[in-house]
XYZ file of C-alpha atoms in Angstrom:
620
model
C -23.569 -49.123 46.915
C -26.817 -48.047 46.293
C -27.104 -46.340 42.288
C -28.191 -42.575 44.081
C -25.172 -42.004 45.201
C -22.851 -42.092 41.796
C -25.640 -39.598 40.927
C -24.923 -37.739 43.663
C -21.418 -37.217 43.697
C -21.893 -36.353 39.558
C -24.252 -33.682 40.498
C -22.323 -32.559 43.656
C -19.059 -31.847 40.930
C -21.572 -30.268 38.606
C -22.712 -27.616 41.402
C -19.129 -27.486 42.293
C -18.309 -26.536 38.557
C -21.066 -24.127 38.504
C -20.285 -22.160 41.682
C -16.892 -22.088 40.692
C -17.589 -20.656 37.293
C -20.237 -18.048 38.738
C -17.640 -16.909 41.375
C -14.549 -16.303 38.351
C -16.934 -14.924 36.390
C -17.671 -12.429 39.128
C -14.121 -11.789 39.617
C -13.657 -10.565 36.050
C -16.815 -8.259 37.080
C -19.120 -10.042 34.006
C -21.907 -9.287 35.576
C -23.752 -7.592 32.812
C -23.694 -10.890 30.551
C -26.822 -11.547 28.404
C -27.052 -14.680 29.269
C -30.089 -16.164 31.522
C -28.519 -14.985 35.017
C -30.795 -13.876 37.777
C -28.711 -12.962 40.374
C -28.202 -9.962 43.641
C -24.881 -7.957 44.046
C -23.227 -6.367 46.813
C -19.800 -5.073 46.773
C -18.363 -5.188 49.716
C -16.158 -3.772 51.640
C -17.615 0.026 50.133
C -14.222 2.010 48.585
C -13.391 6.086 48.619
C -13.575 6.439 44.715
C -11.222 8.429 43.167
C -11.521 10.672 40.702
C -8.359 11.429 38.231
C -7.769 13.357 34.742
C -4.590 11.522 32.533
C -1.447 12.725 33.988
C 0.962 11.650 30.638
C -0.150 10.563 27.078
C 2.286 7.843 26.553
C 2.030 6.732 23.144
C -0.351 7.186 20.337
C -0.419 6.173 16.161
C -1.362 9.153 14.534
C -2.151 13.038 15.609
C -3.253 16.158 13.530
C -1.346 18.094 14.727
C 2.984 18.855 14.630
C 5.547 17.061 16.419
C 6.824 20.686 17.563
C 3.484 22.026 18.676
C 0.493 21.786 21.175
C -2.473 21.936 18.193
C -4.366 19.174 17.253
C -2.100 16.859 19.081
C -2.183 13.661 21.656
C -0.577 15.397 23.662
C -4.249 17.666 24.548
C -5.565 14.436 26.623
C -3.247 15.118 29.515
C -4.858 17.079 32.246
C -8.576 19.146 32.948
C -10.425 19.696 29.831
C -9.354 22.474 27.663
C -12.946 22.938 25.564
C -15.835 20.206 27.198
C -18.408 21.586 27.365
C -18.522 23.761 24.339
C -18.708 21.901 20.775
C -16.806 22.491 17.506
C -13.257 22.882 15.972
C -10.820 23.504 18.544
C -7.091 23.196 18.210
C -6.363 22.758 22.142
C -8.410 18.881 22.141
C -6.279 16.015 20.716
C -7.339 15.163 16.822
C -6.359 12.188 14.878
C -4.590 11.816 11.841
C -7.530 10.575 9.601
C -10.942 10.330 9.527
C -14.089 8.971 7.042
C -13.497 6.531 4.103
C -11.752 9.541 1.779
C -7.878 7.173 2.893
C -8.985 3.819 1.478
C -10.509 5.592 -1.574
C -7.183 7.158 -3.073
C -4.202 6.153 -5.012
C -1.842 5.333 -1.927
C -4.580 2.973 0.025
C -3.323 -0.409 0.442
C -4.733 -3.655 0.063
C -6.467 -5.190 3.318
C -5.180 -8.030 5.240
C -7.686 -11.128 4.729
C -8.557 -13.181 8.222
C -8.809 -10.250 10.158
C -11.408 -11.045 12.795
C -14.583 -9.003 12.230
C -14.430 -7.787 16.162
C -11.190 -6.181 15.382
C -11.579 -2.720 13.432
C -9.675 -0.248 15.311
C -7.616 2.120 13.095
C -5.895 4.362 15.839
C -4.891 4.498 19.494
C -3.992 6.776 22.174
C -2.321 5.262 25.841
C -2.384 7.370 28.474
C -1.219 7.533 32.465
C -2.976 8.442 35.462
C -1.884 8.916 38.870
C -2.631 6.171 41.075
C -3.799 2.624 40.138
C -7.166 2.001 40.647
C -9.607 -1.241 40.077
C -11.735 0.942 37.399
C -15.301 1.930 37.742
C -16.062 4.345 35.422
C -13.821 5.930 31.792
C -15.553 9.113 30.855
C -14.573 10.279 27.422
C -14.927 14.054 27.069
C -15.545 14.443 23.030
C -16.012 17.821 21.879
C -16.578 16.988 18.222
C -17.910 14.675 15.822
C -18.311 12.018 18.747
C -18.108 8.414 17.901
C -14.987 6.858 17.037
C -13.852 4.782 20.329
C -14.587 1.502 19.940
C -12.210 -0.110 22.368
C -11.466 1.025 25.986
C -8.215 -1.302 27.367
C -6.399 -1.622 30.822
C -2.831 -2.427 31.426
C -1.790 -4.393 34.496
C 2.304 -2.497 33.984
C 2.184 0.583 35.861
C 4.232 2.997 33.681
C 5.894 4.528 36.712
C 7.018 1.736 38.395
C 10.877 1.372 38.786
C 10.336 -2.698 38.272
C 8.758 -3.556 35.360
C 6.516 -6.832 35.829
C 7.613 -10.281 34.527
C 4.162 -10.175 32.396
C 2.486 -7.248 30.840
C -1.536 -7.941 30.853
C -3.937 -6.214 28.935
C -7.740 -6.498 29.630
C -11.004 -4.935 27.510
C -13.258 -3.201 29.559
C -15.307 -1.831 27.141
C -16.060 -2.867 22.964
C -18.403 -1.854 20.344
C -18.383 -1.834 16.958
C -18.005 2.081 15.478
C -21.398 4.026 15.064
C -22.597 6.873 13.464
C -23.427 9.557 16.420
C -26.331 11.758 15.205
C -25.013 15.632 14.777
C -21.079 16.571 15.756
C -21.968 18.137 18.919
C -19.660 17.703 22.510
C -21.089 14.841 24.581
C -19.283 12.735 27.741
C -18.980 9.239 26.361
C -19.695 6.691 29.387
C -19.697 3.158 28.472
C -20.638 0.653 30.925
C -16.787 -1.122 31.789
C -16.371 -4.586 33.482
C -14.536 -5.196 36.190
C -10.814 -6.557 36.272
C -8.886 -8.426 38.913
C -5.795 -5.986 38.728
C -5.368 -2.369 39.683
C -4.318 -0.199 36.504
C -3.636 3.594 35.855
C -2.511 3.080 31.664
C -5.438 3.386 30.041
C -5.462 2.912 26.483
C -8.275 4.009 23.608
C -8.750 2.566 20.391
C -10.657 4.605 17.520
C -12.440 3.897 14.187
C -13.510 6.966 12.737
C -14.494 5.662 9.038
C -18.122 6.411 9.801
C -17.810 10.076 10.781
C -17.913 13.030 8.607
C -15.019 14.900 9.690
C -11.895 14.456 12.193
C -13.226 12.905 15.856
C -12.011 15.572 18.837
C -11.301 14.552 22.329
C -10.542 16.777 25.131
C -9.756 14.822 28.077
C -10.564 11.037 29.820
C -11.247 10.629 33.283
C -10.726 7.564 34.966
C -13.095 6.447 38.366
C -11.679 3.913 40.406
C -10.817 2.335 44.426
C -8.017 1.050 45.357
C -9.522 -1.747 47.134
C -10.385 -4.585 44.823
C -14.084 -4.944 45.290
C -15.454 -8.496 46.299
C -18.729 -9.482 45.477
C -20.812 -11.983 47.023
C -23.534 -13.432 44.893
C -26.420 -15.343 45.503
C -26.971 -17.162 42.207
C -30.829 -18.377 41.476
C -30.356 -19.682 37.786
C -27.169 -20.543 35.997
C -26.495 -21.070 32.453
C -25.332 -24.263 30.949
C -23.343 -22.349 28.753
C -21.201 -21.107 31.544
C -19.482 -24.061 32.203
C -17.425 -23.239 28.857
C -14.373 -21.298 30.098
C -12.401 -20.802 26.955
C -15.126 -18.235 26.034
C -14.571 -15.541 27.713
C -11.014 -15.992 27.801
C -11.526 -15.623 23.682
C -13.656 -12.516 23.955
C -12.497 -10.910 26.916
C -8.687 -12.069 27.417
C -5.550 -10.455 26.141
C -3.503 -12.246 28.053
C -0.206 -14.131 26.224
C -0.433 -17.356 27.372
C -4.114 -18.087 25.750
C -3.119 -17.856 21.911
C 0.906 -19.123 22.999
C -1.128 -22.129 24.148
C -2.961 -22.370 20.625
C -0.248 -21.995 18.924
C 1.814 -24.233 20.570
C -0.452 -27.490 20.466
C 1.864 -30.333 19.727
C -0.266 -33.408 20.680
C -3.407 -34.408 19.282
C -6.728 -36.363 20.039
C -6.808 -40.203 19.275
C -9.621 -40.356 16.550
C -10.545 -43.544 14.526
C -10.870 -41.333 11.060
C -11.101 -38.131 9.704
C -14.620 -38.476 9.114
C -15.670 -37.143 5.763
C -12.438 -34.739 5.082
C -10.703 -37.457 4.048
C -13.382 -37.688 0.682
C -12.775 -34.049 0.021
C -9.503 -32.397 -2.346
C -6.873 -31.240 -0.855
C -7.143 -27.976 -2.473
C -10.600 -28.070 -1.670
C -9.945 -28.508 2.145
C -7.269 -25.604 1.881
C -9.889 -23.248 0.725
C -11.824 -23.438 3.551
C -9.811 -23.128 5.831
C -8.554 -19.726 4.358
C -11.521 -18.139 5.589
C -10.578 -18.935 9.366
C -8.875 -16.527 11.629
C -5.458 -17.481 13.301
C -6.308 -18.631 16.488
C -9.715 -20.569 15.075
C -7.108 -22.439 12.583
C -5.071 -23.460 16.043
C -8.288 -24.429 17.703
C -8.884 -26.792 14.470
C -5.559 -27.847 14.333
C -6.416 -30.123 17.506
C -9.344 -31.720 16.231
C -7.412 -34.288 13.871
C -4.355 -35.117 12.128
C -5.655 -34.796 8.689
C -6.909 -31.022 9.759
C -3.533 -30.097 11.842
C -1.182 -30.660 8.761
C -4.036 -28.678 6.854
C -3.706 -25.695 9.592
C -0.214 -26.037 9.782
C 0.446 -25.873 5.793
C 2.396 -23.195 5.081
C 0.017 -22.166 2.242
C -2.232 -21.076 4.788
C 0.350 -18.194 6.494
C 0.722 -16.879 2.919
C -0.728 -13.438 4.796
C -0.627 -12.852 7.929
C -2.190 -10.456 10.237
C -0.785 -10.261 13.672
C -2.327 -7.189 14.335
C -5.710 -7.749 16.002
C -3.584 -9.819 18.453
C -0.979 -7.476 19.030
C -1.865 -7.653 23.105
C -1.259 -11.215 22.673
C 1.852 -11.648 20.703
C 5.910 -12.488 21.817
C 8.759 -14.022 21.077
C 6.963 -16.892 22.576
C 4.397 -16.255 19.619
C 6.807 -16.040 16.785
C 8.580 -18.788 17.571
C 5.704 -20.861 17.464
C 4.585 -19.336 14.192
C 7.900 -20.086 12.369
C 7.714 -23.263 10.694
C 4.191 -22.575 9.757
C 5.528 -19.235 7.916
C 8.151 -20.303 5.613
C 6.404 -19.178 2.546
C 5.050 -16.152 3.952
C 4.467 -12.937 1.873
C 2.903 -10.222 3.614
C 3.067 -9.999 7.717
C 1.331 -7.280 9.743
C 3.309 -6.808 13.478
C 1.592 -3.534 14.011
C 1.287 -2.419 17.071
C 2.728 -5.466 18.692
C 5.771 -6.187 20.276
C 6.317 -2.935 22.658
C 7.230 -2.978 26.562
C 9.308 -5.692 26.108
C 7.465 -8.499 24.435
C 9.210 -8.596 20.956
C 13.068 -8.949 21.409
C 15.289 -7.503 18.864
C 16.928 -10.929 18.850
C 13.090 -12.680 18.373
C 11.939 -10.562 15.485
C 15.395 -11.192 14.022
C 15.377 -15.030 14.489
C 11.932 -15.229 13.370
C 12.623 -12.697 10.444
C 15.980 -15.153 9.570
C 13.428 -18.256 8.558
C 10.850 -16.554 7.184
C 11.623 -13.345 5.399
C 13.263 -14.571 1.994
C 9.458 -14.655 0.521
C 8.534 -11.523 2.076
C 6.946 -8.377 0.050
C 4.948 -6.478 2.698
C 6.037 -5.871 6.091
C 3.758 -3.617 8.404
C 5.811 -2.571 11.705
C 3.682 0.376 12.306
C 3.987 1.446 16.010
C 6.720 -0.764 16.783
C 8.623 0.475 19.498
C 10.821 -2.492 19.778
C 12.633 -2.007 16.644
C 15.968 -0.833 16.235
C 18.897 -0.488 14.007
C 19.697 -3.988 14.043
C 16.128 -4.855 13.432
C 15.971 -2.736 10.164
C 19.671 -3.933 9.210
C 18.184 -7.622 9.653
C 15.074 -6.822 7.537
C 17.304 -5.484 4.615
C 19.190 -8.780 4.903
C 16.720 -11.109 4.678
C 13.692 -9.956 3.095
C 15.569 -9.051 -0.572
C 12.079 -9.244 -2.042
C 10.778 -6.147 -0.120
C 8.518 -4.129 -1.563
C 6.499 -2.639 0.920
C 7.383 -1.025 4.380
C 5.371 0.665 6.755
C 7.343 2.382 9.588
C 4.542 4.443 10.474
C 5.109 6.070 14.025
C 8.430 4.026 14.943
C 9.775 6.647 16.779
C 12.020 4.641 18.791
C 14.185 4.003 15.427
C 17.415 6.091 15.998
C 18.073 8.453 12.880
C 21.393 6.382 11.337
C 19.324 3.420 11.366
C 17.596 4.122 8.484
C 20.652 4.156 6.261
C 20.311 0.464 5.573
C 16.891 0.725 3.795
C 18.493 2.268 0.610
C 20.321 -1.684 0.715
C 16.457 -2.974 -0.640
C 16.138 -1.617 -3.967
C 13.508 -3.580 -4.906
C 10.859 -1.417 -2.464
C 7.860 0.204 -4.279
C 6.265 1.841 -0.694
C 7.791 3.540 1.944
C 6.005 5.167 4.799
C 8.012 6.992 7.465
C 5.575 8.809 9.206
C 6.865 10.734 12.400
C 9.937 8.818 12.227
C 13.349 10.301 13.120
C 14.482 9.997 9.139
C 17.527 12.577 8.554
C 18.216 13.901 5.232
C 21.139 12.037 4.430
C 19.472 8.766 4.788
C 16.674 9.511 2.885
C 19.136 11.003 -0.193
C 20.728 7.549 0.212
C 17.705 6.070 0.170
C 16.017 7.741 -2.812
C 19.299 7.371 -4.399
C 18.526 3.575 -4.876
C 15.085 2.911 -4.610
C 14.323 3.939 -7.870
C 10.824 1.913 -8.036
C 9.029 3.891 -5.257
C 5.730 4.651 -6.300
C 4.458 5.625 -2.397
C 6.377 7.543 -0.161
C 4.889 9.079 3.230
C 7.236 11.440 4.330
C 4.380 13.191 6.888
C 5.593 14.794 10.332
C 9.340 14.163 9.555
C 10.741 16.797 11.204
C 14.304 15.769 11.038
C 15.219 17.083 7.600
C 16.607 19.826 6.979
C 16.322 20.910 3.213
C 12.742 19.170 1.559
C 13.781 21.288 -1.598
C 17.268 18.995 -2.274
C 14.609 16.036 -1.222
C 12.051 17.149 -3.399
C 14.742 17.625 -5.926
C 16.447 14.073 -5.766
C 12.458 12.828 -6.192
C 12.469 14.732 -9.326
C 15.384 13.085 -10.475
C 15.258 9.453 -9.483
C 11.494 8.208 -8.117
C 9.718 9.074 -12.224
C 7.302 6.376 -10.980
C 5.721 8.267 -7.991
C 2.781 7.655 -7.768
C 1.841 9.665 -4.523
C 3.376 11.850 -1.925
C 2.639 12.491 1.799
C 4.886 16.004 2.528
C 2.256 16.979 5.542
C 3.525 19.240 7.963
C 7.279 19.751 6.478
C 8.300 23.025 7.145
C 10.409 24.258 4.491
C 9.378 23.198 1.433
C 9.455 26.163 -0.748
C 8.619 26.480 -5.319
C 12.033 25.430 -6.223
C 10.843 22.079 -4.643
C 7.937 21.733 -5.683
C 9.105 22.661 -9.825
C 11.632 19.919 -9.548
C 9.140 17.706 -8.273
C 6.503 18.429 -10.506
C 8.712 18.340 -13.394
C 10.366 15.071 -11.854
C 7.343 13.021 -11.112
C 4.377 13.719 -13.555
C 2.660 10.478 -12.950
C 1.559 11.796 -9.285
C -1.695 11.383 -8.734
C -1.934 11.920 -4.653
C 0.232 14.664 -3.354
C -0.004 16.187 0.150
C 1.102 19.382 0.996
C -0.478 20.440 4.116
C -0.096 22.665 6.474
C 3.235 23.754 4.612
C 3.927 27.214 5.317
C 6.488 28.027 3.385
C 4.693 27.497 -0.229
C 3.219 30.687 -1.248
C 0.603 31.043 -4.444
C 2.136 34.126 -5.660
C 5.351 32.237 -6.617
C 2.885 30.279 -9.327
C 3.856 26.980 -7.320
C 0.672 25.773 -7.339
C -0.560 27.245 -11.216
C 2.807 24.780 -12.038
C 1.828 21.509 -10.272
C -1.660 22.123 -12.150
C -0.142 22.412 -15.215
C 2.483 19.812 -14.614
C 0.553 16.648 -12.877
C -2.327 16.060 -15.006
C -3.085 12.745 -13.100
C -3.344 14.017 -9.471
C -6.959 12.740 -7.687
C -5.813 13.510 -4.154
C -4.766 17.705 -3.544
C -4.490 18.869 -0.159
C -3.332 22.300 0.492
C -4.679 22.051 4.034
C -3.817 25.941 5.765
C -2.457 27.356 3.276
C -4.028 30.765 3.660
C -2.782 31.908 0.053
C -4.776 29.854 -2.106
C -6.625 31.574 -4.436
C -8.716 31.570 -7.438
C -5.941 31.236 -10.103
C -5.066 28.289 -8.336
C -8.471 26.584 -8.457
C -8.874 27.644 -11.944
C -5.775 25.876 -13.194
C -6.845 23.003 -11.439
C -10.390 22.830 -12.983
C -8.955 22.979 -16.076
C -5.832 20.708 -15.867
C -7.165 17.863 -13.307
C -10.329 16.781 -14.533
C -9.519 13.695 -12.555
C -9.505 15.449 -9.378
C -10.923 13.396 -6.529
C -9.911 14.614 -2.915
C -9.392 18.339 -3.199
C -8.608 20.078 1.239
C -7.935 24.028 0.949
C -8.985 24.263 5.009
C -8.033 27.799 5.792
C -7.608 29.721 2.562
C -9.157 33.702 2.502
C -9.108 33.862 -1.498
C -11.046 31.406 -2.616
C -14.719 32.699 -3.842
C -17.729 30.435 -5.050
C -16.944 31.203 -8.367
C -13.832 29.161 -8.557
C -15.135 26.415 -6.848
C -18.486 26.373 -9.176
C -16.191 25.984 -11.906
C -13.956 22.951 -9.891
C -16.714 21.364 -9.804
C -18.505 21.197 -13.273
C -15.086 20.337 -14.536
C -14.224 17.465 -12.018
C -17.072 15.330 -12.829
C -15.381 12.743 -9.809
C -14.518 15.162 -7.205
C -16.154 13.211 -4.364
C -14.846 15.527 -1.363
C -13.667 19.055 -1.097
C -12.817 20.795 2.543
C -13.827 24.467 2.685
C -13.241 24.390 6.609
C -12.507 28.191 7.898
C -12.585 29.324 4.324
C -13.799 32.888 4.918
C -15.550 33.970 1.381
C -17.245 30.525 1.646
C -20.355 30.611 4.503
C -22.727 27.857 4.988
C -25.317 29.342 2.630
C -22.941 29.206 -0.441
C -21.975 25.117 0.602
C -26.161 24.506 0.584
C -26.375 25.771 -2.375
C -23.012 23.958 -3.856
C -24.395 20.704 -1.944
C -27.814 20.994 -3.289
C -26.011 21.701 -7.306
C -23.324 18.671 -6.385
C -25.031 16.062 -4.463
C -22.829 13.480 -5.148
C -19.900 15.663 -3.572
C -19.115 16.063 0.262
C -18.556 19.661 1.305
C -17.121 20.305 4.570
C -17.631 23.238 6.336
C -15.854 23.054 9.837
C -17.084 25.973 12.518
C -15.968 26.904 16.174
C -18.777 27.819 18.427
């Protein structure tokens, strides 16, 4: 046989590779890639596009607003736009819980997770439902205020009205960037240019970052562009990458599919190489070290490079912290069980956001939980709709080192459940955030976790007496540290004098919008007086805030830091002059809505205080 034709057939599979590659690429509709491409579209057959507003918001993290009420909430993305196009503070468009750097700056911030991939920085998210499933062309974001906090735009291949829920639940990205700082806070339709996916959707989900934005993001509805006909496109390719021929990459950047880490994870069998080239030279401590600053999934890509490097990446010293988080799209039973041996020693564990529409059993978090949550000190389950009272009954079992536990937004938890956290007395943080907490839990629970030094207690609206709360704090928590009381409803001074009495080493305590505190009572004169330490204030809408008030702070909390009175009428530029010669570190104070204090007297306060951030809200 003449030499050509081995050549041939080599270069016949090579085409064959390349048209193959071009075509799935095409499929996932990646025809925007920066790479050198030259190449004609045309969709064919042409589709009716349809045009729909979110019919349900289906889940979310965090809101502004109440649990009882339409202001400020999630709940604002569902249907036509209530504001768009007018710009500016408006309670009908949904608001997030946070916004800025002011969170990670104050007593009750918590330590970072290390490995988390630098692509990954969403802090919040929002799912909602449409209508009809549609192969997506366009997501228009309708942002009224301070645009710029989306940074991930997902579709789910589980239609959330469907009476069969799907053997797999998919999630794709169709749009990323990392956050940016929008020039001015005015309204603005956010249109990012999506790719294409192989499955019809109508659950749309958004992910938000709003640490570079000057006040709380506000979005007033999405609409979602779409046929129902999967498009097909034929190509004519006139160049092709070499780089192409590499599949696994955009499964890494684009895919969110289980099986692509639950194959990483899984790799049992390993390459035949002679040596270990020059690792073997190096300290095993050295080695170790290194590989610390990998990611999870790059440490089960190394793992299959060579034995000396797969006992490295499967050392349990490795899965000392782990962040699950970034994956959460990604992540089963399937997952954990793969994970197990590897976290024997493991200390803190992030599952936030993961595990919900069925990919976390109860009986996989608690067999994974049952080998490695002796060592355990931090457990993040924010958002974790799988979880249940055996789930928390397992955690108090087998994690008796527990010190930290985020619950954040479990609202799945039914109330009795929570009895069987007052069983870890060792806990020093507690966040129940919109959970379904009752009273007599959380007396039980206070009752024996004497070392709390964080509680979150925000949106709770399940209890029915926050003085007797605030009262048992008083008695039992003396090392409180800080406080989240947002949004409880009957909080009244009796409460707050036990407290303040109770717990003088606060030095974060929020009261916002909580109506039933009142400054003529002298509540807030006595928490001046009383808690010395405080940094962190926020009296968000409380309309009777006044100068005595500000006064008695200026002069008892030099240490002031974070100071919100959003709302109040009695508040002059007097008092606040005086705030803020005596709080040499007050970095922000919110005068949003105050009426006595216009946008002339926050110039001249900003141009007197430059290192201080005044915020002035308006409506327009």
């Amino acid at each position: 046989m003449s030499p050509v034709f081995p050549m041939l057939t080599v270069l016949s599979m090579f085409y064959y590779m390349c048209l193959r590659r071009r075509a799935r690429t095409a499929t996932r509709g990646e025809m925007n890639s920066r790479r050198a491409i030259e190449s004609n579209t045309r969709a064919l057959p042409i589709n009716v596009e349809i045009v729909q507003y979110a019919k349900e918001v289906l889940d979310f993290s965090s809101h502004y607003g109440s649990e009882n009420s339409m202001s400020y909430t999630m709940w604002n993305l569902a249907g036509i736009p209530n504001v768009y196009p007018s710009s500016g503070d408006f309670t009908q468009t949904a608001v997030f819980r946070t916004y800025g750097t002011w969170w990670d700056r104050c007593p009750s911030a918590r330590l970072p997770f290390k490995r988390t991939p630098s692509t990954f920085c969403s802090q919040d998210y929002v799912e909602l439902a449409f209508e009809e499933p549609v192969y997506p062309t366009a997501v228009h974001i309708l942002e009224t205020y301070h645009p710029g906090a989306v940074v991930r735009i997902l579709a789910c291949s589980a239609n959330p009205y469907s009476q069969n829920p799907p053997a797999e639940v998919r999630w794709e990205i169709l749009w990323s960037e990392a956050p940016t700082k929008v020039n001015g806070p005015q309204a603005r339709q956010f249109t990012p240019c999506i790719k294409q996916i192989n499955f019809p959707t109508n659950l749309i989900r958004l992910e938000v970052n709003s640490s570079l934005l000057d006040y709380y993001t506000e979005l007033d509805a999405v609409v979602l562009h779409g046929v129902k006909e999967r498009p097909v496109l034929s190509l004519k390719t006139s160049m092709i990458d070499m780089n192409d021929i590499d599949e696994d990459e955009d499964e890494e950047k684009y895919g969110c599919g289980m099986d692509t880490l639950n194959k990483q994870f899984s790799i049992v069998t390993l390459r035949e190489w002679p040596t270990n080239g020059y690792f073997d030279k190096l300290p095993y401590e050295l080695i170790q070290l290194i590989l610390s600053h990998l990611t999870v999934p790059d440490l089960c890509r190394l793992a299959q490079t060579c034995k000396l490097l797969y006992q490295h990446c499967c050392d349990p010293l490795q899965y000392i912290h782990l962040s699950l988080q970034p994956y959460w799209a990604r992540i089963n039973d399937t997952s954990l069980e793969y994970l197990q041996s590897r976290c024997t020693l493991i200390q803190w564990l992030n599952l936030s956001w993961t595990g919900n529409r069925g990919a976390i059993s109860v009986s996989g978090f608690s067999r994974f939980l049952k080998v490695c949550g002796s060592e355990l000190v931090r457990l993040e389950l924010s958002c974790g709709h799988f979880l249940n009272e055996t789930c928390l009954e397992v955690i108090t079992e087998m994690c008796p080192n527990l010190q930290e536990l985020n619950l954040s937004s479990c609202d799945k938890i039914p109330p009795q459940a929570f009895n069987h956290i007052a069983k870890v007395g060792s806990l020093k943080r507690l966040i129940l955030y919109r959970t379904k907490v009752e009273q007599t839990a959380l007396l039980s629970i206070l009752n024996f976790c004497s070392e709390l030094q964080h509680l979150s207690l925000g949106s709770c609206v399940m209890i029915e007496d926050y003085d007797l709360i605030a009262s048992m704090m008083g008695a039992k928590c003396k090392k409180l540290r800080s406080l989240d009381l947002w949004r409880c409803k009957n909080i009244t001074e009796s409460g707050i004098a036990e407290l303040a009495s109770g717990c003088q080493l606060l030095e974060e305590l929020d009261l916002g919008w909580c109506p039933t505190l009142q400054s003529s009572t002298g509540c807030f004169t006595n928490l001046a007086r009383k808690l010395p330490n405080l940094q962190k204030l926020f009296l968000t809408a409380n309309r009777s805030v006044c100068d005595t008030d500000i006064e008695e702070l200026a002069a008892n909390c030099t240490h002031l830091r974070q100071l919100d009175i959003l709302g109040t009428r009695m508040v002059s530029p007097a008092s606040l002059r005086k705030l803020l010669e005596s709080c040499k570190d007050l970095s922000l104070l919110d005068v949003s809505f105050c009426s006595q204090i216009d946008n002339r007297v926050v110039l001249e306060l900003n141009a007197n205080f430059p290192n201080v951030f005044i915020k002035k809200s308006f409506t327009q």
